[in-house]
Each structure stands twice: as C-alpha cells, then as structure tokens.
XYZ file of C-alpha atoms in Angstrom:
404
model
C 28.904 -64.793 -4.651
C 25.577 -63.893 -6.592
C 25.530 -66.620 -9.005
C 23.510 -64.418 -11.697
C 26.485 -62.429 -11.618
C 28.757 -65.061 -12.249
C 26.626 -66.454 -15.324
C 26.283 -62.658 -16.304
C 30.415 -62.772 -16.074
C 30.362 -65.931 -18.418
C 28.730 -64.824 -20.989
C 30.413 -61.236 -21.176
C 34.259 -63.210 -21.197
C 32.924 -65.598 -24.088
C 32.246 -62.360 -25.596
C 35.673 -60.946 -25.032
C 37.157 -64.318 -26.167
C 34.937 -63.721 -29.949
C 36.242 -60.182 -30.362
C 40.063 -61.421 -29.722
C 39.082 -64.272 -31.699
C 37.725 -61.784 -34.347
C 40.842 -59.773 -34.676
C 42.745 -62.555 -35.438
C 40.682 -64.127 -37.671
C 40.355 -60.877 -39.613
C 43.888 -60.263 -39.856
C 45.030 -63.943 -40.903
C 42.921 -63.773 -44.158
C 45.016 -60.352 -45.070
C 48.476 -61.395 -44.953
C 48.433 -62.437 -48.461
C 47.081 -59.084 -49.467
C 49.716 -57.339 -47.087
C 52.635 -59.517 -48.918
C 51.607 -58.811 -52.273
C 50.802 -55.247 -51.581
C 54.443 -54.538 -50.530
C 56.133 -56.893 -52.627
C 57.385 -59.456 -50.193
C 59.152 -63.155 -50.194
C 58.460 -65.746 -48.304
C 61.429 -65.662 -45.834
C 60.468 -61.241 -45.696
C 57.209 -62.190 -45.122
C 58.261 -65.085 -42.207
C 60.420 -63.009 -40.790
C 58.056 -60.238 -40.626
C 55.550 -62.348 -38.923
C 58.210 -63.153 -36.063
C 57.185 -59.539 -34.720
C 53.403 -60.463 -33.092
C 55.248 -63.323 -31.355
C 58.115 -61.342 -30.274
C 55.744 -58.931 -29.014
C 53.375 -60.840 -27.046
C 56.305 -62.929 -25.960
C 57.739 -59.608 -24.345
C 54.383 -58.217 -22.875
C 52.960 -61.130 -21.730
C 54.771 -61.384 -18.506
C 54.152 -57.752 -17.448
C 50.205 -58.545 -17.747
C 49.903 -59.984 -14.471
C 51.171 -57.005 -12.844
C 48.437 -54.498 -15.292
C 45.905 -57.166 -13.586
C 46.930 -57.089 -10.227
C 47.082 -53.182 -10.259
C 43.881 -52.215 -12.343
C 41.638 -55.069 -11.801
C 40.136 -57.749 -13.918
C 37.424 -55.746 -15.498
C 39.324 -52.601 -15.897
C 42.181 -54.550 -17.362
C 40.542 -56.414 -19.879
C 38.358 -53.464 -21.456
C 41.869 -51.700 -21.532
C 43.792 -54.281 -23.589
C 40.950 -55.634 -25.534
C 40.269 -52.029 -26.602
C 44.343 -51.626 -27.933
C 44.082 -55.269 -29.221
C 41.359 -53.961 -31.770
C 42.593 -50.740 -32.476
C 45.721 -51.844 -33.380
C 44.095 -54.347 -36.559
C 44.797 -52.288 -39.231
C 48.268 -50.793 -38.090
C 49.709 -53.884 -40.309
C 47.753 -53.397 -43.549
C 48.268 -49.778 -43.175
C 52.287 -50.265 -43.508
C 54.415 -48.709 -46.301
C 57.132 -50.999 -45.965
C 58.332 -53.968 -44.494
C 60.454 -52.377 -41.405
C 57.228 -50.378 -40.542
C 55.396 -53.466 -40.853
C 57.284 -55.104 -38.151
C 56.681 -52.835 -35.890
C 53.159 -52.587 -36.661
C 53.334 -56.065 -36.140
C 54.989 -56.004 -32.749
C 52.200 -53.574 -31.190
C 49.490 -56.057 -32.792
C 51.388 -58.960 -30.738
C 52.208 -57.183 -27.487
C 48.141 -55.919 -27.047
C 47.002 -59.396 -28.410
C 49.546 -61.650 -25.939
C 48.211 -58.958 -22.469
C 44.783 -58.888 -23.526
C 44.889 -62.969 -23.899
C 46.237 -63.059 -20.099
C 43.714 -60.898 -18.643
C 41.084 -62.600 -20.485
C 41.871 -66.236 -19.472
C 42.529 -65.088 -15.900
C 38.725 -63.855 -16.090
C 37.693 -67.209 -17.539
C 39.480 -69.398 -14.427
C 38.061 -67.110 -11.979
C 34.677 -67.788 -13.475
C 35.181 -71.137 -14.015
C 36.317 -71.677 -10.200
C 32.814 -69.817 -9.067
C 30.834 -71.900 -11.141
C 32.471 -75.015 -10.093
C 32.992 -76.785 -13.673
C 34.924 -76.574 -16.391
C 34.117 -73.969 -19.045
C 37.827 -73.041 -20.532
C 37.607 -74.924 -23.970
C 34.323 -73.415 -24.233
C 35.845 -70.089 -23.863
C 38.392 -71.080 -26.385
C 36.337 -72.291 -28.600
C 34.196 -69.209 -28.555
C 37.758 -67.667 -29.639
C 37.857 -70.118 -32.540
C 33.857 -68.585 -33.116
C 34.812 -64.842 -33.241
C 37.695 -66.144 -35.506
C 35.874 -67.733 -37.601
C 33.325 -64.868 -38.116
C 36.538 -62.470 -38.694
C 37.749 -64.612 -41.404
C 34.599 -65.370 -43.137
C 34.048 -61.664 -43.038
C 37.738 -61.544 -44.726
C 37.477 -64.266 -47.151
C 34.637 -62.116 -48.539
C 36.500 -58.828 -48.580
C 39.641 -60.419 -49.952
C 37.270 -62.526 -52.798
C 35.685 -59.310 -53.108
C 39.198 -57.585 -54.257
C 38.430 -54.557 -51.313
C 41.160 -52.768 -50.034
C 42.827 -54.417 -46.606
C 43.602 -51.364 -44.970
C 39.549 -50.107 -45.363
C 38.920 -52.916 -44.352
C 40.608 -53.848 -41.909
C 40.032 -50.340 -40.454
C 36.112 -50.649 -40.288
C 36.606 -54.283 -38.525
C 38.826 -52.185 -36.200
C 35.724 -49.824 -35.022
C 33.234 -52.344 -35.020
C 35.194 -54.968 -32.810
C 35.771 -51.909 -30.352
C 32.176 -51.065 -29.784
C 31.681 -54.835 -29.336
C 34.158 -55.070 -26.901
C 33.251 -52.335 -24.597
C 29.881 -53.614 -24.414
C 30.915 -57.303 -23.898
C 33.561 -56.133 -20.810
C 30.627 -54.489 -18.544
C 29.525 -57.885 -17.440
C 32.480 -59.178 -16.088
C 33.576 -60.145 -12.604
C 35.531 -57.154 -11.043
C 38.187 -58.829 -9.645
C 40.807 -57.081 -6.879
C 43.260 -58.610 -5.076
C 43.296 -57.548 -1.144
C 44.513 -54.489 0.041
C 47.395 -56.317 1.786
C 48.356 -58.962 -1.215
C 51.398 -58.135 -2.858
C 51.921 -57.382 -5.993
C 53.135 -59.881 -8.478
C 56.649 -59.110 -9.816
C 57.320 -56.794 -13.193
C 58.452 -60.258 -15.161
C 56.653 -63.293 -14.043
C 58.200 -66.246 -15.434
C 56.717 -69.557 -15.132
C 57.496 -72.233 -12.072
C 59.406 -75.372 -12.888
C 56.119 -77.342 -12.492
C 54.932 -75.487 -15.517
C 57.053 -75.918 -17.814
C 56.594 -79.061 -18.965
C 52.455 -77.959 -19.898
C 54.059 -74.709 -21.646
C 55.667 -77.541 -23.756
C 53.070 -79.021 -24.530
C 51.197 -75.549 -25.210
C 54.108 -74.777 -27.081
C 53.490 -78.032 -29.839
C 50.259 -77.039 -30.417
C 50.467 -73.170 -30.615
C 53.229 -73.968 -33.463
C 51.155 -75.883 -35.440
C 48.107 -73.603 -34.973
C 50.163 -70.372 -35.886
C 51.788 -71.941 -38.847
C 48.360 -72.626 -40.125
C 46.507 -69.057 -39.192
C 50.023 -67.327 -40.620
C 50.990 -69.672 -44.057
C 47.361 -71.827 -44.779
C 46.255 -68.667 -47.308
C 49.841 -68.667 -48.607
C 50.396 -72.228 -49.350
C 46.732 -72.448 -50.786
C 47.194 -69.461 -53.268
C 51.405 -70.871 -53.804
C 51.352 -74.379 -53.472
C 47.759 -75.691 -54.179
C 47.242 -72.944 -56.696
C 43.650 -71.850 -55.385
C 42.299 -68.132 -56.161
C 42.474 -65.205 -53.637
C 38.856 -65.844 -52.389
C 39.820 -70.063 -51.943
C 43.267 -69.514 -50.288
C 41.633 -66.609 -47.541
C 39.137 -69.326 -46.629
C 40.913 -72.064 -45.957
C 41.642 -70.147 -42.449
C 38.171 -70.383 -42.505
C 37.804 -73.875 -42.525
C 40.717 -74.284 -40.086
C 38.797 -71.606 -37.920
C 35.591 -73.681 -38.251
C 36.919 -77.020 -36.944
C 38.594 -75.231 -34.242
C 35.295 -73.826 -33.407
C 33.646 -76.636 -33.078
C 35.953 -79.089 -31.240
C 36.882 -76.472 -28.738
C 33.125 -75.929 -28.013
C 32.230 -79.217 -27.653
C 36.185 -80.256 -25.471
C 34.935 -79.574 -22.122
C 32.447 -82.786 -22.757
C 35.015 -84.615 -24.342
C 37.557 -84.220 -21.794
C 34.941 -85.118 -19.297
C 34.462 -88.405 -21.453
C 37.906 -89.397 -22.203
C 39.632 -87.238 -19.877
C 42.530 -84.849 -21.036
C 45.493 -87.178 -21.124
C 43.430 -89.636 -24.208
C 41.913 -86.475 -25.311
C 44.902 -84.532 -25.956
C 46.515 -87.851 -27.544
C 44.065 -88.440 -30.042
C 43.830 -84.922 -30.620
C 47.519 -85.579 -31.642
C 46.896 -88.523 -34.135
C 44.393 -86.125 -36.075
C 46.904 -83.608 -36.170
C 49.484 -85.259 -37.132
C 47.234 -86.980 -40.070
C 45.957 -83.386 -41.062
C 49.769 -82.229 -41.267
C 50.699 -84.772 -43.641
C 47.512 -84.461 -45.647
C 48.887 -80.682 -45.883
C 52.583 -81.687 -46.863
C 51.172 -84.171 -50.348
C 48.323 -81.686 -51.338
C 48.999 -79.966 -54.385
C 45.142 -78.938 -54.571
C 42.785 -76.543 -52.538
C 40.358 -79.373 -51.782
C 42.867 -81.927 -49.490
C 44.969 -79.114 -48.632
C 42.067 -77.626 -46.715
C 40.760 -80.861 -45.571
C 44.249 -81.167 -43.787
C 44.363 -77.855 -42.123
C 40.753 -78.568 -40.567
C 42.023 -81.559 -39.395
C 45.042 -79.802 -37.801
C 42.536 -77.106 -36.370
C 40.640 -80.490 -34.811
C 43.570 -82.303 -33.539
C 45.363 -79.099 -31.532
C 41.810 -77.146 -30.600
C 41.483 -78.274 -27.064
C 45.271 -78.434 -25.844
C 45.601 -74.821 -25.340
C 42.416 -74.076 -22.936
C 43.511 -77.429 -20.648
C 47.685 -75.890 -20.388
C 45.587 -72.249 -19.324
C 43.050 -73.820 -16.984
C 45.800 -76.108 -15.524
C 48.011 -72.988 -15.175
C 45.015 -71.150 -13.871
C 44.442 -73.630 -11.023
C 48.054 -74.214 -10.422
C 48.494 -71.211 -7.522
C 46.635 -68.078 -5.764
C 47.879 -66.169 -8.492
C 45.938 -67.075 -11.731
C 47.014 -64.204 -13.831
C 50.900 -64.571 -12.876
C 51.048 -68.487 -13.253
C 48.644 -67.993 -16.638
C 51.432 -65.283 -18.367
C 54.052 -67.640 -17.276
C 52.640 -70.748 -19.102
C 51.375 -68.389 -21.774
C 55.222 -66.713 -21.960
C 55.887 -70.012 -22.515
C 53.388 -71.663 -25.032
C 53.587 -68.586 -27.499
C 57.225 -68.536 -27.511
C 56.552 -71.203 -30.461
C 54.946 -67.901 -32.249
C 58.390 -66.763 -32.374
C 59.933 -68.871 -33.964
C 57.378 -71.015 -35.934
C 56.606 -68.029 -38.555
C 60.497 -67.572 -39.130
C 61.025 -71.772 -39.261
C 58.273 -72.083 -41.711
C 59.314 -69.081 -43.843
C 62.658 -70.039 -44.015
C 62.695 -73.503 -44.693
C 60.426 -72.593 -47.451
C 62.739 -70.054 -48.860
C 65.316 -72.667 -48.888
C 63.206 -75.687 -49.893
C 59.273 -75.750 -49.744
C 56.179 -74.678 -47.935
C 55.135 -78.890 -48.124
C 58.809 -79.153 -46.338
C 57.916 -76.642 -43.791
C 54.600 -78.035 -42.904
C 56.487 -81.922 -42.821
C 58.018 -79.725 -39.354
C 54.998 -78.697 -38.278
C 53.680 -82.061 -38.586
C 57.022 -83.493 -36.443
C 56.317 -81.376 -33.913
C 52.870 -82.278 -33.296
C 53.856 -85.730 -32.508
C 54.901 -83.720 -29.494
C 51.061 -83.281 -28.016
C 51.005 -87.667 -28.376
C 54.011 -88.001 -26.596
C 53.480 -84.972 -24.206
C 49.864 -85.790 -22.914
C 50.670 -87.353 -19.647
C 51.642 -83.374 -18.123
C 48.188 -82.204 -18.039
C 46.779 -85.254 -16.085
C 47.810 -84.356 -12.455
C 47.041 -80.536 -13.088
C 43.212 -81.689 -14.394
C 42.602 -84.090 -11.253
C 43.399 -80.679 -9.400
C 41.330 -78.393 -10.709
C 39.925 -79.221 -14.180
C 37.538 -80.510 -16.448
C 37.980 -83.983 -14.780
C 37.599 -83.267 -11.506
C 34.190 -83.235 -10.369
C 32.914 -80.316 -9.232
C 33.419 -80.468 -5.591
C 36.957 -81.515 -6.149
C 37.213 -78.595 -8.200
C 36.737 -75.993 -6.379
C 37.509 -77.569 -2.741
C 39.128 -74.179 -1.913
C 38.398 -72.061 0.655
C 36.211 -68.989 -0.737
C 38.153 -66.415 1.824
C 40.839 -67.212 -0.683
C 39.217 -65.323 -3.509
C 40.169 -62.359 -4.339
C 37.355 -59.298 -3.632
C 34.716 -58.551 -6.127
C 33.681 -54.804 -5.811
C-alpha cells in the first residue's frame, strides 16, 4: 500500500471528521433559538430532541451494509453530503411535530455518516500502524468548535437560524466533497459476503458500548441543554449561553487531539478513569452554578473528562473483527442509544424538578466511565493506542480489503 496515499487518506478523513463535527456544532448553538422561535417547554423541547437519537439509533445498523455495497469513499461522500444538507431542516420547522421529523432525518444521516467515517479512520489507522482515532475525534471536537463559534456569533448577532443555518448548510457541502476525494477506496472482495441488513453488536461488545454509552450521555446532555441551562439557570445573555458549547467544544478539542499521547502514557484503562474524576467534578460544578462563569467552567471540564472515551470504544470496535464497519455500527448502535434517552431524561426531570437536578444524573452516570474502564484494556493490547505498532497491526495484509 502506497503510503503517500495512506497519509493523503488521513488527512482527507480528519477533514470529514471537522465537517460532521461542524454540523453539529452549528446546530447545538441554535436550539435555543429553535425553542423560543416555536414557543416550546422544556420537556417539548427534550422530547423533541429524542428524534436525532432515535434516528441514528435506527440507521446506524443498516450503515455497514451502504459500506459494504458502495465502498468506503463512495459511502462517505454520500452520507456526509445528506448529513449537511439536512442542517437547516430543524430551524426551518413550523411546528414542533415537523420538527421531530426534521430532527429524525438530521439523526439518521448524522449516526450513517459517523459509521462510514470511523470505519475509514480504523482502516487508516491499521495501514499506518499507530493509533490516530482520538485524533480523528478530536478533529470532530475542531470542526465543532468552529461551527459553534461561527453560531455563538450569529446567535449574539440576533441573525435569523434558518439563514443561517442554511448558508452553513452549502458551505459544509462544498467542504465535504472536496475533503472525501482523498480517501482510501475501500471494497470488500468479490467473494466476501455481505454484512446483514441489521448488524447488532457481539456479546464481547457490549460491555465497551456501555461504557460509550456513559460518556455519549453526558456529552449529548451538554451539546443539547449547556445553552439552555446558561440562558435559564445561570441567567447569561443569548450570545453567553450559545458559547458555552463553545467552551465545551474547545476542551473537547483539545484533549481528544492530544489522547492518542496520553493513552500511550497512561494507557486507556487510567486514562479513561481519570477522564472520569474530571467529569464527574465538571458535572457537579454544573449542578451548584447559578452563574455563566462556573457553569461553563464545569461543562469544559465535562468536555475534558469524556473527550477520549468515545474514539478508544470505536477503535476497539474497529479492531475487534474483519468487519470494521459492521462491529463499529454495532458498538455505535449501542453507545448512541444514550442519545435517546438522555435528551428526554434531562428534559423531563427538569420539567418536573430542575435542569441542576438533571445534570446531578448526568453527573451519576459518569461515575460509570471510573467504574467501567477496565473493558477497553484487552481490546487496546489488541489493536490500539497501546499496542506498539507491530503488535498493532500483526495481521496479515491479504486480509485487507481491496483498494481500487
């Protein structure tokens, strides 16, 4: 394998991961816009936020199959393309039914486009013999932070969500297409067989996808309810309460770009736990504030505490089987399921008591990724960050799939 190529393949994913990244990030700093503009509560606006979950949580498993047929490359310039068109479909919404299903689409493109991307990023990371997937992440946690800083000015700025929102929509597109024409095209051989309609995850999984599924629940409650509880509960202006996503984006950035050389350090199982102390300590910060300044100080610590567990459940999923796209949507299936129901748990808790209350959950749970940590250890020694990087890779290269 031409090892140009496979650089030339890293950089183009890292770009796909920013432009997910981006979406998200551009879309988290509207929702308070979106709930204002249509009038909404806070269990309406929980429940409405159920839908991107549900839908990735019901696409997700058919993306190994899109892979397997179409190819990597082909595959992700499909999805990433109806990931960003689909951006302004919620802000765009007359009414809170039609913003569910708006909602839905948004989560069904962003959960397939997130499988074929990550499957790129093992397949990479496999060629190059070292670990690179927190790095990819963390480039997410980049693109999202550049969405959000792009929407903490437009909200400050009092602009219209839906124009908005629409523009980011074009933009993100072109970037995309350009970003996809470097990647590895990936086939499976002409006599491998295809991977079923529904891919569920193996038993061995499972207990990562729990562990995913701690951290993905404290990271959506903070994209989905940070801007709320700022504007609500810390009673910061629109501009403040859109950036605190910002700041929650920014710490992600940064610890997920900097986890493949802590894990190397520490090695996953410590990194993940202490990861898990600072999260926890960011959660309660959260739950006492009752002003912007140590409300946002605890949601970047969150961000920092849960930033690498995500990239170490996909790369250990990744390296788990033959099939990195089918065992990735399984763990993924999974790890998001928490999507589902941590905008509903948050929302309704806080109809019934408090957002602080809510986020005293969130902080619960992540006690989850210190008592969890222990999963990810035999699935790094196999193929991850810890590994070395003939140990790695020791796989035969017959085994990989055909680039054309």
């Amino acid at each position: 394998m031409d090892q140009q190529a496979v650089r030339r393949a890293r950089r183009s994913v890292a770009a796909v991961f920013a432009v997910h990244g981006a979406v998200a990030g551009s879309f988290a700093t509207r929702i308070p816009w979106i709930k204002d503009d249509l009038h909404l509560g806070a269990g309406a606006l929980g429940l409405a936020l159920v839908a991107p979950a549900l839908g990735s949580s019901l696409a997700m498993p058919l993306a190994g199959r899109l892979v397997h047929a179409r190819g990597h490359r082909s595959a992700v310039r499909l999805l990433i393309t109806l990931f960003c068109a689909t951006l302004a479909l919620p802000a765009l919404s007359p009414d809170l039914p039609v913003l569910a299903l708006a909602l839905l689409l948004f989560g069904a493109a962003a959960g397939t486009a997130d499988v074929a991307m990550n499957a790129q990023g093992v397949e990479v990371e496999q060629r190059l013999g070292r670990s690179i997937m927190s790095g990819l992440h963390g480039m997410w946690s980049v693109g999202g932070l550049l969405g959000s800083v792009v929407g903490a000015f437009a909200a400050g700025q009092g602009w219209d969500a839906r124009i908005h929102l629409s523009v980011m929509a074009a933009v993100l597109i072109g970037v995309g297409m350009v970003a996809c024409r470097g990647l590895l095209d990936v086939r499976p051989e002409p006599e491998a067989e295809a991977p079923p309609r529904f891919a569920l995850p193996p038993r061995s999984a499972l207990a990562i996808g729990l562990v995913g599924f701690c951290a993905v629940f404290a990271e959506g409650a903070s994209g989905d309810w940070s801007g709320v509880y700022l504007h609500g509960t810390a009673g910061a202006s629109a501009g403040v309460a859109a950036a605190s996503y910002t700041a929650f984006a920014c710490t992600m950035a940064a610890s997920r770009l900097a986890g493949d050389a802590a894990v190397r350090l520490l090695g996953a199982v410590r990194t993940v736990r202490i990861g898990g102390i600072v999260a926890v300590a960011g959660g309660a910060l959260v739950v006492v504030s009752r002003s912007p300044l140590p409300a946002i100080a605890g949601f970047a610590l969150v961000g920092i505490g849960i930033a690498v567990v995500v990239p170490l459940c996909f790369a250990a999923a990744g390296h788990s089987g033959d099939n990195p796209s089918r065992a990735i949507a399984g763990v993924a299936t999974v790890t998001y399921t928490s999507g589902l129901v941590a905008p509903a748990t948050v929302g309704t808790i806080a109809q019934a008591t408090s957002l602080p209350v809510s986020f005293g959950v969130v902080t619960v749970l992540a006690v989850g990724l210190i008592a969890g940590a222990g999963v990810l250890a035999p699935a790094v020694r196999a193929g991850g960050p810890d590994a070395g990087s003939d140990s790695t890779n020791r796989q035969d290269r017959s085994e990989i799939p055909e680039i054309r």
